[in-house]
């Protein structure tokens, strides 16, 4: 099932999500649906709050279907190590049409549970590192625009309000 993506303005995107505690068939189905929804939206990462489900759960595939091993499930992820910095344009499926340069760590290690509840650690560089940070932020109710200047952020918010008024958001 493909879920519609929740857009900026919905409070679910700005509140901390609840821990995943049950790793059952229902969770497996949700993870499958999240991958499907992410691909349908042409994204490389999706957090559960972005489909209106306030759970600490995210999926990532920075290869966009090219490498099945690159499909990652992050349940209850924590950032355990970061290194370096890397500035690159960043976007979010919940803030479509906008992209802004964001400085992030270039190398990031996360600790998370997979779909079966098994803990693992993984280190990513560049785009994968960025995805780890972006998706973990989502689960803490934080959006990438919190990492840009207040001036730019206000500009984006103003343009979104305009779009919303016109019924285009
Ligand atoms: Zn996002």
Short mmCIF file of C-alpha atoms and ligand atoms in Angstrom, two decimals:
data_model
loop_
_atom_site.label_atom_id
_atom_site.label_comp_id
_atom_site.label_asym_id
_atom_site.label_seq_id
_atom_site.Cartn_x
_atom_site.Cartn_y
_atom_site.Cartn_z
CA UNK A 1 0.00 0.00 0.00
CA UNK A 2 1.27 3.43 -0.93
CA UNK A 3 0.72 6.04 1.77
CA UNK A 4 0.37 9.72 0.92
CA UNK A 5 3.30 11.78 2.25
CA UNK A 6 2.46 14.19 5.06
CA UNK A 7 3.61 17.73 4.28
CA UNK A 8 5.22 20.43 6.41
CA UNK A 9 2.57 22.08 8.57
CA UNK A 10 1.22 18.81 9.94
CA UNK A 11 2.10 18.64 13.66
CA UNK A 12 3.03 14.92 13.40
CA UNK A 13 6.27 16.02 11.68
CA UNK A 14 7.33 18.18 14.62
CA UNK A 15 6.81 15.91 17.60
CA UNK A 16 9.13 13.18 18.88
CA UNK A 17 7.96 9.72 17.77
CA UNK A 18 7.37 6.77 20.12
CA UNK A 19 9.75 3.81 20.33
CA UNK A 20 9.00 0.69 18.31
CA UNK A 21 8.41 -2.08 20.87
CA UNK A 22 6.67 -4.85 18.91
CA UNK A 23 8.42 -6.53 15.99
CA UNK A 24 5.60 -8.54 14.44
CA UNK A 25 4.03 -9.17 11.01
CA UNK A 26 2.22 -5.87 11.22
CA UNK A 27 5.54 -4.03 11.51
CA UNK A 28 6.94 -6.02 8.56
CA UNK A 29 3.95 -4.97 6.47
CA UNK A 30 4.40 -1.34 7.54
CA UNK A 31 8.09 -1.45 6.56
CA UNK A 32 7.17 -2.92 3.14
CA UNK A 33 4.59 -0.18 2.66
CA UNK A 34 7.11 2.45 3.68
CA UNK A 35 9.61 1.27 1.05
CA UNK A 36 6.83 1.25 -1.54
CA UNK A 37 5.68 4.74 -0.53
CA UNK A 38 9.26 6.05 -0.55
CA UNK A 39 9.95 4.71 -4.06
CA UNK A 40 6.61 6.02 -5.34
CA UNK A 41 7.61 9.46 -4.08
CA UNK A 42 11.12 9.12 -5.64
CA UNK A 43 12.82 9.40 -2.26
CA UNK A 44 15.89 7.70 -0.80
CA UNK A 45 14.66 7.86 2.80
CA UNK A 46 11.32 7.94 4.61
CA UNK A 47 10.44 8.21 8.29
CA UNK A 48 7.17 6.88 9.69
CA UNK A 49 5.93 10.33 10.84
CA UNK A 50 6.01 11.32 7.15
CA UNK A 51 3.12 8.95 6.56
CA UNK A 52 1.38 10.10 9.72
CA UNK A 53 2.64 7.29 11.98
CA UNK A 54 4.49 8.63 15.02
CA UNK A 55 6.89 5.71 15.49
CA UNK A 56 10.69 5.64 15.65
CA UNK A 57 10.97 3.85 12.34
CA UNK A 58 12.59 4.83 9.04
CA UNK A 59 13.62 3.20 5.77
CA UNK A 60 16.56 4.17 3.56
CA UNK A 61 17.79 3.10 0.14
CA UNK A 62 20.36 5.54 -1.19
CA UNK A 63 20.78 3.39 -4.34
CA UNK A 64 17.06 3.71 -5.20
CA UNK A 65 16.39 -0.02 -5.93
CA UNK A 66 19.78 -0.68 -7.55
CA UNK A 67 21.30 -2.66 -4.69
CA UNK A 68 18.92 -4.81 -2.60
CA UNK A 69 21.54 -4.86 0.18
CA UNK A 70 21.28 -1.08 0.44
CA UNK A 71 17.71 -1.34 1.75
CA UNK A 72 17.95 -0.39 5.41
CA UNK A 73 15.35 -0.50 8.15
CA UNK A 74 16.06 1.76 11.11
CA UNK A 75 13.94 1.08 14.17
CA UNK A 76 14.77 3.13 17.27
CA UNK A 77 17.97 4.51 15.66
CA UNK A 78 20.62 6.37 17.64
CA UNK A 79 23.59 8.27 16.30
CA UNK A 80 26.66 6.80 17.99
CA UNK A 81 29.49 8.55 16.15
CA UNK A 82 29.98 11.41 13.70
CA UNK A 83 33.06 12.66 11.89
CA UNK A 84 33.97 15.47 9.52
CA UNK A 85 31.62 17.85 7.77
CA UNK A 86 30.02 17.91 4.39
CA UNK A 87 27.87 20.65 2.89
CA UNK A 88 25.37 19.64 0.23
CA UNK A 89 21.88 20.43 -1.00
CA UNK A 90 19.25 18.65 0.99
CA UNK A 91 15.55 18.16 0.40
CA UNK A 92 12.68 16.37 2.11
CA UNK A 93 9.63 14.57 0.73
CA UNK A 94 7.54 16.50 3.27
CA UNK A 95 8.85 19.84 1.97
CA UNK A 96 8.62 19.22 -1.79
CA UNK A 97 10.08 21.63 -4.35
CA UNK A 98 12.55 23.16 -1.86
CA UNK A 99 16.25 22.33 -1.50
CA UNK A 100 18.87 24.07 0.59
CA UNK A 101 22.54 23.45 1.36
CA UNK A 102 22.96 21.88 4.80
CA UNK A 103 26.21 21.12 6.63
CA UNK A 104 26.21 17.64 8.15
CA UNK A 105 28.78 15.18 9.40
CA UNK A 106 30.39 13.30 6.51
CA UNK A 107 30.74 9.98 8.33
CA UNK A 108 28.01 8.75 10.65
CA UNK A 109 27.60 5.55 12.64
CA UNK A 110 24.14 4.55 13.79
CA UNK A 111 22.88 1.87 16.10
CA UNK A 112 19.40 0.66 15.24
CA UNK A 113 17.13 -2.38 15.24
CA UNK A 114 16.20 -4.16 12.03
CA UNK A 115 12.71 -5.34 11.14
CA UNK A 116 13.14 -8.37 13.43
CA UNK A 117 14.27 -6.28 16.37
CA UNK A 118 17.92 -7.27 16.04
CA UNK A 119 20.34 -4.45 16.97
CA UNK A 120 23.03 -3.57 14.44
CA UNK A 121 25.58 -0.84 13.87
CA UNK A 122 26.31 0.68 10.50
CA UNK A 123 28.61 3.42 9.30
CA UNK A 124 27.70 5.53 6.29
CA UNK A 125 29.53 8.21 4.35
CA UNK A 126 28.29 11.19 2.35
CA UNK A 127 24.69 10.56 1.16
CA UNK A 128 24.13 7.61 3.51
CA UNK A 129 25.54 9.58 6.46
CA UNK A 130 23.23 12.45 5.54
CA UNK A 131 20.25 10.08 5.32
CA UNK A 132 21.03 8.63 8.78
CA UNK A 133 21.01 12.14 10.27
CA UNK A 134 18.01 13.40 8.28
CA UNK A 135 15.81 10.39 9.16
CA UNK A 136 16.88 10.30 12.82
CA UNK A 137 16.04 14.01 13.00
CA UNK A 138 12.54 13.21 11.70
CA UNK A 139 12.00 10.77 14.59
CA UNK A 140 12.90 13.57 17.00
CA UNK A 141 10.39 15.92 15.36
CA UNK A 142 13.11 17.89 13.62
CA UNK A 143 13.18 18.92 9.96
CA UNK A 144 16.24 19.78 7.86
CA UNK A 145 15.15 23.42 7.66
CA UNK A 146 16.04 23.71 11.35
CA UNK A 147 19.68 23.44 10.20
CA UNK A 148 19.53 26.44 7.82
CA UNK A 149 19.56 30.15 8.65
CA UNK A 150 16.45 31.64 10.27
CA UNK A 151 16.21 34.03 7.33
CA UNK A 152 16.08 31.24 4.74
CA UNK A 153 13.76 29.19 6.90
CA UNK A 154 11.29 32.08 7.23
CA UNK A 155 11.41 32.61 3.49
CA UNK A 156 10.53 28.96 2.86
CA UNK A 157 7.74 29.07 5.45
CA UNK A 158 6.32 32.21 3.87
CA UNK A 159 6.31 30.61 0.43
CA UNK A 160 4.64 27.50 1.84
CA UNK A 161 1.95 29.61 3.51
CA UNK A 162 1.31 31.28 0.17
CA UNK A 163 1.06 27.90 -1.57
CA UNK A 164 -1.27 26.64 1.17
CA UNK A 165 -3.51 29.68 0.76
CA UNK A 166 -3.72 28.95 -2.96
CA UNK A 167 -4.59 25.32 -2.15
CA UNK A 168 -1.32 24.16 -3.69
CA UNK A 169 0.30 22.64 -0.60
ZN1 LIG B 1 12.66 14.33 5.27
#
